[in-house]
mmCIF file of N, CA, C and O in Angstrom:
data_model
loop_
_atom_site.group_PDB
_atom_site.id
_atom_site.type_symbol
_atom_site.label_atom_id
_atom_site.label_comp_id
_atom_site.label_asym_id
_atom_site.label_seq_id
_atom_site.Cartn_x
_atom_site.Cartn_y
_atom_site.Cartn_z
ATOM 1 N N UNK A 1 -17.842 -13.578 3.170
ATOM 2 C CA UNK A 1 -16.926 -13.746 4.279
ATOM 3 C C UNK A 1 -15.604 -13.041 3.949
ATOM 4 O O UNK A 1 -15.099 -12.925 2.833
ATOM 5 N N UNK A 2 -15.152 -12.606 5.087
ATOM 6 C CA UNK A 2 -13.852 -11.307 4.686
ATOM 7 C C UNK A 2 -13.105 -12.474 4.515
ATOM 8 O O UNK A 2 -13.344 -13.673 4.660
ATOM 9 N N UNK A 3 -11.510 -11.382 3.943
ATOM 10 C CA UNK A 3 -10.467 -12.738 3.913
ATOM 11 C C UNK A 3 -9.864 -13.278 5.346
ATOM 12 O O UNK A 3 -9.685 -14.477 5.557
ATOM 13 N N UNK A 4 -9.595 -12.324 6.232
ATOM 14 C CA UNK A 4 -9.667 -12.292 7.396
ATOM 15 C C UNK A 4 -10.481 -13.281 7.970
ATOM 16 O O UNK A 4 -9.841 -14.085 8.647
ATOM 17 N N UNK A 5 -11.804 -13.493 7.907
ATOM 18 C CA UNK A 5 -12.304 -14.642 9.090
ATOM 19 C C UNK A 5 -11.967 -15.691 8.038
ATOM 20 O O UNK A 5 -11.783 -16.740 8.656
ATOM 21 N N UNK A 6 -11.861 -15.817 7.207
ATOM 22 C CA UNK A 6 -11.638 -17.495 6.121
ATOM 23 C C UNK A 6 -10.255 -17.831 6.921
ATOM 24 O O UNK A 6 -10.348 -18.985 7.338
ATOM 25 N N UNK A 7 -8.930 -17.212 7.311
ATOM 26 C CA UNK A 7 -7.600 -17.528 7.592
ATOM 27 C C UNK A 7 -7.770 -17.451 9.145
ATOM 28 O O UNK A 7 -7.482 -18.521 9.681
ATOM 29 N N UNK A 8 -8.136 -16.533 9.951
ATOM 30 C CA UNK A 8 -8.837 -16.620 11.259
ATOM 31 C C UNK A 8 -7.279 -15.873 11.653
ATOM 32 O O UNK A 8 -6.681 -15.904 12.728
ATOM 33 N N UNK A 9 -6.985 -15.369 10.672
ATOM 34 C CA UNK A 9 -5.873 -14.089 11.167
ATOM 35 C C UNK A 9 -6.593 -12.692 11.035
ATOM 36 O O UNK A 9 -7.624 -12.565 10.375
ATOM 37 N N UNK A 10 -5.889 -11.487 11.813
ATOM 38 C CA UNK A 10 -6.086 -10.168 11.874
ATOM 39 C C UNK A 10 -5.712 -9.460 11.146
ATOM 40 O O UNK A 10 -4.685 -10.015 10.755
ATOM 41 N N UNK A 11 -5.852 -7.994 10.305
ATOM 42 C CA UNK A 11 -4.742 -7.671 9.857
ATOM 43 C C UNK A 11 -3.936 -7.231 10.889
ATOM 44 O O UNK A 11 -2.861 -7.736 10.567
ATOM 45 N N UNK A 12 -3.735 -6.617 11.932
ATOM 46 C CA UNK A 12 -2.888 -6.165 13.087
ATOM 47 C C UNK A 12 -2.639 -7.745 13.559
ATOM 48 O O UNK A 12 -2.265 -7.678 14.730
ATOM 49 N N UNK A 13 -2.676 -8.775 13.245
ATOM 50 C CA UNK A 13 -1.562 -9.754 14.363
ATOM 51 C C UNK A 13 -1.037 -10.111 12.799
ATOM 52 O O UNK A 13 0.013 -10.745 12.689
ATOM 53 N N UNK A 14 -1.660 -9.763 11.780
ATOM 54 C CA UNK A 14 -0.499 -10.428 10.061
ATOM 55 C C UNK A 14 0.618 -8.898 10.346
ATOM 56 O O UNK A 14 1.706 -9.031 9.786
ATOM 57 N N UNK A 15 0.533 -8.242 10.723
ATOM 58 C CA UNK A 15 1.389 -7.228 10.699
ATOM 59 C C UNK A 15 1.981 -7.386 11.795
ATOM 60 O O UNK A 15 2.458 -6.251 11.768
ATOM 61 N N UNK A 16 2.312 -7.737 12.598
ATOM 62 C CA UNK A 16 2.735 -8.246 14.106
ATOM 63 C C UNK A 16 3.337 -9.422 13.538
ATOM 64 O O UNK A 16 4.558 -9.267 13.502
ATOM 65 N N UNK A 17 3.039 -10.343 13.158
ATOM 66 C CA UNK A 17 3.686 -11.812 12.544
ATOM 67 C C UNK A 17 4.668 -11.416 11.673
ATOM 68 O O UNK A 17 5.727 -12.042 11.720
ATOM 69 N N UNK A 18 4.529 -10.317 10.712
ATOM 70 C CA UNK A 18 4.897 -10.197 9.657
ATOM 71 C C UNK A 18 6.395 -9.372 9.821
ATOM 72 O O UNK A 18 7.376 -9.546 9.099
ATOM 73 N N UNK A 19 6.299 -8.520 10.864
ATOM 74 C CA UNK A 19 7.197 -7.753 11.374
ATOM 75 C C UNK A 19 8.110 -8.364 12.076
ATOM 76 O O UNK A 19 9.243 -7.886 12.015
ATOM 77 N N UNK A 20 7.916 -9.421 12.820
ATOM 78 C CA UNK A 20 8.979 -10.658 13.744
ATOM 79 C C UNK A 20 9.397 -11.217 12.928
ATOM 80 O O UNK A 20 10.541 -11.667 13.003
ATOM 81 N N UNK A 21 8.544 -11.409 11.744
ATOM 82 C CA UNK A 21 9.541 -12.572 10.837
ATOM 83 C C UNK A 21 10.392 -11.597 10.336
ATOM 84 O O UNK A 21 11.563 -11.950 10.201
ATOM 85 N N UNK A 22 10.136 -10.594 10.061
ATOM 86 C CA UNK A 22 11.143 -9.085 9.013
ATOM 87 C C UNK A 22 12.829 -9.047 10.148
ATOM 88 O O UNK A 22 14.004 -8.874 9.824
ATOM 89 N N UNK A 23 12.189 -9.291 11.457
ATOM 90 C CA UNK A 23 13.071 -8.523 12.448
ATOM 91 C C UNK A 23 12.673 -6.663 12.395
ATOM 92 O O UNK A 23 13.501 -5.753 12.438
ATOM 93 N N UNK A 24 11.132 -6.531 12.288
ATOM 94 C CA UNK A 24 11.092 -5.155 12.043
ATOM 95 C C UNK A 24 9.933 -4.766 13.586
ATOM 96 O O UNK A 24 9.111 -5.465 14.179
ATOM 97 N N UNK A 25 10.316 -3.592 13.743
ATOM 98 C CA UNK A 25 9.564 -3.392 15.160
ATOM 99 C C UNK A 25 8.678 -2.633 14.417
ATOM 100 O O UNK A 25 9.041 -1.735 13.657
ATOM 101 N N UNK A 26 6.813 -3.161 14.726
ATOM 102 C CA UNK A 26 5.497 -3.056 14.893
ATOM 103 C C UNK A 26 5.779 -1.561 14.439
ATOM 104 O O UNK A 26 5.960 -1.172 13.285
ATOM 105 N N UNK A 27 5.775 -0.800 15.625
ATOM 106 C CA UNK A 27 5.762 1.256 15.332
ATOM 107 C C UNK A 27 6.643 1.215 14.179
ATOM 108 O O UNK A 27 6.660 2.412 13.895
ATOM 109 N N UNK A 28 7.525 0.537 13.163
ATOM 110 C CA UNK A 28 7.459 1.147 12.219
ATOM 111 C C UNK A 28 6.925 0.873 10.742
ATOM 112 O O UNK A 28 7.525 1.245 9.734
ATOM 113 N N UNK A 29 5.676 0.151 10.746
ATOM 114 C CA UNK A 29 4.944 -0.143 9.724
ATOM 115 C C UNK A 29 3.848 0.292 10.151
ATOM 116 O O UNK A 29 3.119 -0.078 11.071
ATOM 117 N N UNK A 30 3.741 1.623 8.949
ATOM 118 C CA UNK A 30 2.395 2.308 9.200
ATOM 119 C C UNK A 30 1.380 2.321 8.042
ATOM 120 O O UNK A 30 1.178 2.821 6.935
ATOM 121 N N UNK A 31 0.835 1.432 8.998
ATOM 122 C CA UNK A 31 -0.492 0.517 7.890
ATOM 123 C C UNK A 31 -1.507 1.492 7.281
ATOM 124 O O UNK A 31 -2.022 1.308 6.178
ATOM 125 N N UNK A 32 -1.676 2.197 7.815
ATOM 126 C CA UNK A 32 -2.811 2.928 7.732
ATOM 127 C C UNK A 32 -2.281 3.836 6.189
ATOM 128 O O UNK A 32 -2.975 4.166 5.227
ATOM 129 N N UNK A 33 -0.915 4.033 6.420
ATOM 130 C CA UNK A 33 -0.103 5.103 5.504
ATOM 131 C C UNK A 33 -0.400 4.211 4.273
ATOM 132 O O UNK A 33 -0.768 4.723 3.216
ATOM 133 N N UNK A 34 -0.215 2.669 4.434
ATOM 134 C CA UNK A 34 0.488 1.746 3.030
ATOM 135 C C UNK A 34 -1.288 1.517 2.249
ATOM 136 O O UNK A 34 -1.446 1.107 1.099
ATOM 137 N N UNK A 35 -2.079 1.776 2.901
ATOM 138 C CA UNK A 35 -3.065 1.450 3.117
ATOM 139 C C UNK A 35 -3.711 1.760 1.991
ATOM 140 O O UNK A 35 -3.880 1.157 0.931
ATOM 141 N N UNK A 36 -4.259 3.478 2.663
ATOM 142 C CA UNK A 36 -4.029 4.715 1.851
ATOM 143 C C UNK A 36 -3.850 5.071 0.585
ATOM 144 O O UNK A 36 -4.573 5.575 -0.274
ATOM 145 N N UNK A 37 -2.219 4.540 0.658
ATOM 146 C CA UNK A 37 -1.842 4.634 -0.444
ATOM 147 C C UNK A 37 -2.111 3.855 -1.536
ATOM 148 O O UNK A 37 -2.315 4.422 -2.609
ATOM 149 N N UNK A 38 -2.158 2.397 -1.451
ATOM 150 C CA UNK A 38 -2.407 1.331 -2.182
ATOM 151 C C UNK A 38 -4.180 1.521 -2.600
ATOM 152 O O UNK A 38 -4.497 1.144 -3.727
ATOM 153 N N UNK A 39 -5.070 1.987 -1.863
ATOM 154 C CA UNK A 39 -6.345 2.687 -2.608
ATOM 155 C C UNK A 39 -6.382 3.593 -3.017
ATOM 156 O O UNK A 39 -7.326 3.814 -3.776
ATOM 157 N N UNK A 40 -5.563 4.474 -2.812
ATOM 158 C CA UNK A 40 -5.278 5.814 -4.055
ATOM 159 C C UNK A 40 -4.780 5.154 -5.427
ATOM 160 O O UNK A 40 -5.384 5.422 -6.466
ATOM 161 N N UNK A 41 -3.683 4.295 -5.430
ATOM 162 C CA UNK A 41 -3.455 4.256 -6.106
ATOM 163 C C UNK A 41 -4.152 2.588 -7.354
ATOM 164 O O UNK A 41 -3.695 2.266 -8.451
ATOM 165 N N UNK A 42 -4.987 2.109 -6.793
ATOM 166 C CA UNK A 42 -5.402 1.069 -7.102
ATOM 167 C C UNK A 42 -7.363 2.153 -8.137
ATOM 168 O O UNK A 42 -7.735 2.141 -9.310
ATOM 169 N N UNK A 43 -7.861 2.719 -7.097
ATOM 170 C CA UNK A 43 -8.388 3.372 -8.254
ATOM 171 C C UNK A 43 -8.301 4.688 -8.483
ATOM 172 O O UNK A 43 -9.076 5.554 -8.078
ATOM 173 N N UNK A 44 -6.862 4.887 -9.473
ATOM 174 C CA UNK A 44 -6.510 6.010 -10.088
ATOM 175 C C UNK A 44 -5.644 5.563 -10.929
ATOM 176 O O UNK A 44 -5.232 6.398 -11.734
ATOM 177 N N UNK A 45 -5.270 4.612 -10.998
ATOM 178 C CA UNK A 45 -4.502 3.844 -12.070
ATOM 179 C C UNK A 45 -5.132 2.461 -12.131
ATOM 180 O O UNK A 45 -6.329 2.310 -11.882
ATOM 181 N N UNK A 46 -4.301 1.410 -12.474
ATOM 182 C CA UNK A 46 -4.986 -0.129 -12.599
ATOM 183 C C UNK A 46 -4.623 -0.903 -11.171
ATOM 184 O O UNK A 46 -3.554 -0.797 -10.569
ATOM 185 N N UNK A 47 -5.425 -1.465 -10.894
ATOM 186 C CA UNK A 47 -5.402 -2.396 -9.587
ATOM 187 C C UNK A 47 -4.061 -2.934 -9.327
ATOM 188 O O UNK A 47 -3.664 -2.868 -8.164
ATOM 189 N N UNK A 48 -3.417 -3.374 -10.075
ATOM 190 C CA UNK A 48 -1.731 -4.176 -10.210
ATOM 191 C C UNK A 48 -0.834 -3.139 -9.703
ATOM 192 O O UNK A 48 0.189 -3.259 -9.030
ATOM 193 N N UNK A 49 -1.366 -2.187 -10.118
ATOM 194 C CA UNK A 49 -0.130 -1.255 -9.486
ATOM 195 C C UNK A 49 -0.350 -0.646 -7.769
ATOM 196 O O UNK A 49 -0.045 0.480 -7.378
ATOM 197 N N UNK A 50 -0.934 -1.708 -6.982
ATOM 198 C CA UNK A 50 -1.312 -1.007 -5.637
ATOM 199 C C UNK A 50 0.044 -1.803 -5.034
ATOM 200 O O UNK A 50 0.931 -1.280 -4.359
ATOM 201 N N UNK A 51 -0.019 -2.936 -5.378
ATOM 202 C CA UNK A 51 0.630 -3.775 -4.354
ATOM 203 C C UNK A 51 2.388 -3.215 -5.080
ATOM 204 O O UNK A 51 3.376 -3.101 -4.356
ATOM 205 N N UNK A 52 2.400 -2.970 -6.445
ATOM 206 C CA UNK A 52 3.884 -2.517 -6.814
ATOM 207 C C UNK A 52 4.356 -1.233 -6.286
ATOM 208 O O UNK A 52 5.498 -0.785 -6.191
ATOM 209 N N UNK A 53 3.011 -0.659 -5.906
ATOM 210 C CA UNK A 53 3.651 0.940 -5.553
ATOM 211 C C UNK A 53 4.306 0.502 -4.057
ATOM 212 O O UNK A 53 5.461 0.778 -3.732
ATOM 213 N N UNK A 54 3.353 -0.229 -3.218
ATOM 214 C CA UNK A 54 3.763 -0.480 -1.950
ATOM 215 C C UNK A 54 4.971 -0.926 -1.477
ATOM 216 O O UNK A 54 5.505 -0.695 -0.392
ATOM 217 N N UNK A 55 5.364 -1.623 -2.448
ATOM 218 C CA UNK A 55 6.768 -2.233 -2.767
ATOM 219 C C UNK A 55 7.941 -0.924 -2.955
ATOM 220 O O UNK A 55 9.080 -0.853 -2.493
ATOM 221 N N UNK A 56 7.242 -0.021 -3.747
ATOM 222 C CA UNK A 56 8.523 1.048 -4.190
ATOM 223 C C UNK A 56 8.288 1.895 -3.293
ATOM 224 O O UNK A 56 9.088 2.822 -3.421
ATOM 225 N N UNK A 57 7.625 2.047 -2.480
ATOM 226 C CA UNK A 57 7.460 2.301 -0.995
ATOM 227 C C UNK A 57 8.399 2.149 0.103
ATOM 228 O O UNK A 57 9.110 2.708 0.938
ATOM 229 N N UNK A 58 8.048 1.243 -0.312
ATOM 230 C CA UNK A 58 8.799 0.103 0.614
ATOM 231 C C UNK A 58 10.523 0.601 0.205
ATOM 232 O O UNK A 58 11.248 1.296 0.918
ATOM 233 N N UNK A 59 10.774 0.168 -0.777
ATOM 234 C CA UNK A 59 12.208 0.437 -1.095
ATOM 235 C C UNK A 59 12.328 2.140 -0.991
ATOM 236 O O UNK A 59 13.148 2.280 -0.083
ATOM 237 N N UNK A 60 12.068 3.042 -1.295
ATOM 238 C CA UNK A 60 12.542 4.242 -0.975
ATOM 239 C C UNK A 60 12.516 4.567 0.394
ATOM 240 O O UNK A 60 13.477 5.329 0.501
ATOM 241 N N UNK A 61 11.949 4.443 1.622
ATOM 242 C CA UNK A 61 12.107 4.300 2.931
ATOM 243 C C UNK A 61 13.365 3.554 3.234
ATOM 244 O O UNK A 61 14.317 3.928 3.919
ATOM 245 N N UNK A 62 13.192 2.443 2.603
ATOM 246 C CA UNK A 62 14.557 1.549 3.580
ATOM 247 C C UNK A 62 16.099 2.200 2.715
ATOM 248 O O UNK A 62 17.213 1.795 3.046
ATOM 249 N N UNK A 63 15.880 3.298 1.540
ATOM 250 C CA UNK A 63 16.818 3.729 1.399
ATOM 251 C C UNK A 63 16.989 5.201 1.970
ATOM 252 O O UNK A 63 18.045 5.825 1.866
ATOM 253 N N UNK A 64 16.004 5.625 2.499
ATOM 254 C CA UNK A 64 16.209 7.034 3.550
ATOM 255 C C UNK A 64 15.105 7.931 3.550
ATOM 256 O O UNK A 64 14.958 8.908 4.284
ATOM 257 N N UNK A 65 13.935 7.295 2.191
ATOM 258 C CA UNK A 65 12.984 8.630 2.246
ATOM 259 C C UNK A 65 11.606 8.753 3.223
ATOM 260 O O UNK A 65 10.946 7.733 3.421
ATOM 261 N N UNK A 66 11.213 9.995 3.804
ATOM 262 C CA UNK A 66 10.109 9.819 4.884
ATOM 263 C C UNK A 66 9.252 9.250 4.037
ATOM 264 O O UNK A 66 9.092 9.569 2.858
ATOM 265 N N UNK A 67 8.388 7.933 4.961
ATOM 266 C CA UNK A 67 7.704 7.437 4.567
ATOM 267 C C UNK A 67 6.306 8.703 4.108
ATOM 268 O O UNK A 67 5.721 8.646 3.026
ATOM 269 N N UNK A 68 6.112 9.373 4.795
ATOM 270 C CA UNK A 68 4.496 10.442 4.645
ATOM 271 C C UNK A 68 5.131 10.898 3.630
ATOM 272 O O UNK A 68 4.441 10.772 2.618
ATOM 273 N N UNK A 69 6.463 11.529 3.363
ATOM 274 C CA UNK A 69 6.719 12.140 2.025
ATOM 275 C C UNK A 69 6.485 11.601 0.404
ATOM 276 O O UNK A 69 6.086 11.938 -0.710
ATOM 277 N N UNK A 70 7.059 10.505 1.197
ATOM 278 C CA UNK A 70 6.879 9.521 -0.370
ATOM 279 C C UNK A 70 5.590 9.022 -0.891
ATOM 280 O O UNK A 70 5.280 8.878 -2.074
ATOM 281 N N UNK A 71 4.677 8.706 0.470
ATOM 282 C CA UNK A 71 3.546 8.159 -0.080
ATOM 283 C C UNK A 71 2.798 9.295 -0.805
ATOM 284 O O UNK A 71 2.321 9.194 -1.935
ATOM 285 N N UNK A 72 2.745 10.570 0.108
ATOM 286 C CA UNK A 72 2.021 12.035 -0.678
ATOM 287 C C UNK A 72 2.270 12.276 -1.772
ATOM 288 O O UNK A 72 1.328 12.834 -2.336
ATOM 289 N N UNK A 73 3.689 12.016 -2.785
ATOM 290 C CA UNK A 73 4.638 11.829 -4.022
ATOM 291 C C UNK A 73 3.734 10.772 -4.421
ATOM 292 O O UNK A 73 2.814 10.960 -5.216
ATOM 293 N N UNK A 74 4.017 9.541 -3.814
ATOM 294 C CA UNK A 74 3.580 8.989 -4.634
ATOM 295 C C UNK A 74 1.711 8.730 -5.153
ATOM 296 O O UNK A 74 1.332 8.077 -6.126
ATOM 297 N N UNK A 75 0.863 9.449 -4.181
ATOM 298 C CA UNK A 75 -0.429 9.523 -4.283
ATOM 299 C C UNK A 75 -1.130 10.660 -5.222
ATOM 300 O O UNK A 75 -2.245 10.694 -5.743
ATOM 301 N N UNK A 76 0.308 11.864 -5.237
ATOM 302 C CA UNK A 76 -0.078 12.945 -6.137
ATOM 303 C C UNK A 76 0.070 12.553 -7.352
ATOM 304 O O UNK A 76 -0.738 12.896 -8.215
ATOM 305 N N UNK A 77 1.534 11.466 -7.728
ATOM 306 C CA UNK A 77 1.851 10.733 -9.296
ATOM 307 C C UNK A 77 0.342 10.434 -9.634
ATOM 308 O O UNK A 77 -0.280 11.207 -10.363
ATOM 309 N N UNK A 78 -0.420 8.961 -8.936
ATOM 310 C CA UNK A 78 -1.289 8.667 -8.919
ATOM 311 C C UNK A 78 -2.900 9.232 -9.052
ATOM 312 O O UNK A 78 -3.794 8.461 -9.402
ATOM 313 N N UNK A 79 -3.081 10.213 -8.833
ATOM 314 C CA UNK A 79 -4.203 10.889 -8.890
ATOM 315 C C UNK A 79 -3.985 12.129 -9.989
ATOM 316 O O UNK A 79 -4.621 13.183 -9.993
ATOM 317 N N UNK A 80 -3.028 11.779 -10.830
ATOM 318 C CA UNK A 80 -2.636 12.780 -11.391
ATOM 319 C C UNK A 80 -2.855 12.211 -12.933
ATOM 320 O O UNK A 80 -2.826 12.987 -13.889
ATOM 321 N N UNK A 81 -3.057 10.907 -13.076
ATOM 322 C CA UNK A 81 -3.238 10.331 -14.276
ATOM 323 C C UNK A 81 -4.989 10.130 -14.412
ATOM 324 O O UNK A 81 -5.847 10.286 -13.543
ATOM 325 N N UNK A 82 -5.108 9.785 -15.639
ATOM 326 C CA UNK A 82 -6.460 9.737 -16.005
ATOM 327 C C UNK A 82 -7.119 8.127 -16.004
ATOM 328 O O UNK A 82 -6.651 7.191 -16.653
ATOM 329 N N UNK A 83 -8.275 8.068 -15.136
ATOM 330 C CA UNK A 83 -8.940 7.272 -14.157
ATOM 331 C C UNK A 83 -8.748 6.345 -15.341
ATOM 332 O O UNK A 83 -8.769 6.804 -16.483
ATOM 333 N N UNK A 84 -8.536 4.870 -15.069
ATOM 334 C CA UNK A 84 -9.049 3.993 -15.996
ATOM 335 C C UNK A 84 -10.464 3.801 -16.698
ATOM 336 O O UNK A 84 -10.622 3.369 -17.840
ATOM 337 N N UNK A 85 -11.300 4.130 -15.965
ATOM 338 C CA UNK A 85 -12.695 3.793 -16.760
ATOM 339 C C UNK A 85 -12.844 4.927 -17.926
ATOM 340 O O UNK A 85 -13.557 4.740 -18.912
ATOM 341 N N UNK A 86 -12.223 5.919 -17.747
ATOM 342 C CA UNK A 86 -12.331 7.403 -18.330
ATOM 343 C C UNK A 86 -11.355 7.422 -19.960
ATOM 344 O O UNK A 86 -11.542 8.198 -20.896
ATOM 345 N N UNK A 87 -10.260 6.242 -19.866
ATOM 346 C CA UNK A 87 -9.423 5.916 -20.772
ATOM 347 C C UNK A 87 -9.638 5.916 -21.631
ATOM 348 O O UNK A 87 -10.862 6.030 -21.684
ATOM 349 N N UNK A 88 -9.056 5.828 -22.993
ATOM 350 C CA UNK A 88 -9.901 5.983 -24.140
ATOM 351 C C UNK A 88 -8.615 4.722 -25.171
ATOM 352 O O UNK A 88 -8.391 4.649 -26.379
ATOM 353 N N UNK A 89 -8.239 4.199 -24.390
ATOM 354 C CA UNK A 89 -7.453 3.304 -24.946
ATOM 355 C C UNK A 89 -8.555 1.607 -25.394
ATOM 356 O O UNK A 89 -8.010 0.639 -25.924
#
């Protein structure tokens, strides 16, 4: 069972909820972008770092940078390191 039907929320009405509580208007959280990014970067580095990148995401936008710019930055950082399973640590 997804996590979605267990809570009997959407992700589009948790992003709608989520945005009224922010005071942030819907068109400018682009899910699809954070999305994206957080599976680029979840396997190309370690899983922990999906939800932190999203965050530093998050903060470089609300300090001025295009969101498509940053995530492409930050998906090239990401795919640019060597896969975890491949590690030799």
């Amino acid at each position: 069972m997804a996590d979605s039907e267990k809570s009997g929320i959407k992700l589009d009405e948790w992003v709608q909820a989520a945005c009224a509580e922010l005071n942030i208007a819907p068109s400018d959280a682009p899910v699809s972008l954070v999305l994206n990014l957080a599976r680029d970067v979840a396997h190309n580095t370690v899983r922990p770092a999906a939800p932190v990148t999203a965050y530093l995401l998050g903060l470089a936008v609300g300090r001025g940078a295009n969101p498509r710019d940053a995530a492409a930055a930050l998906t090239a950082l990401a795919t640019q390191q060597p896969h975890p399973d491949t590690d030799d640590r």
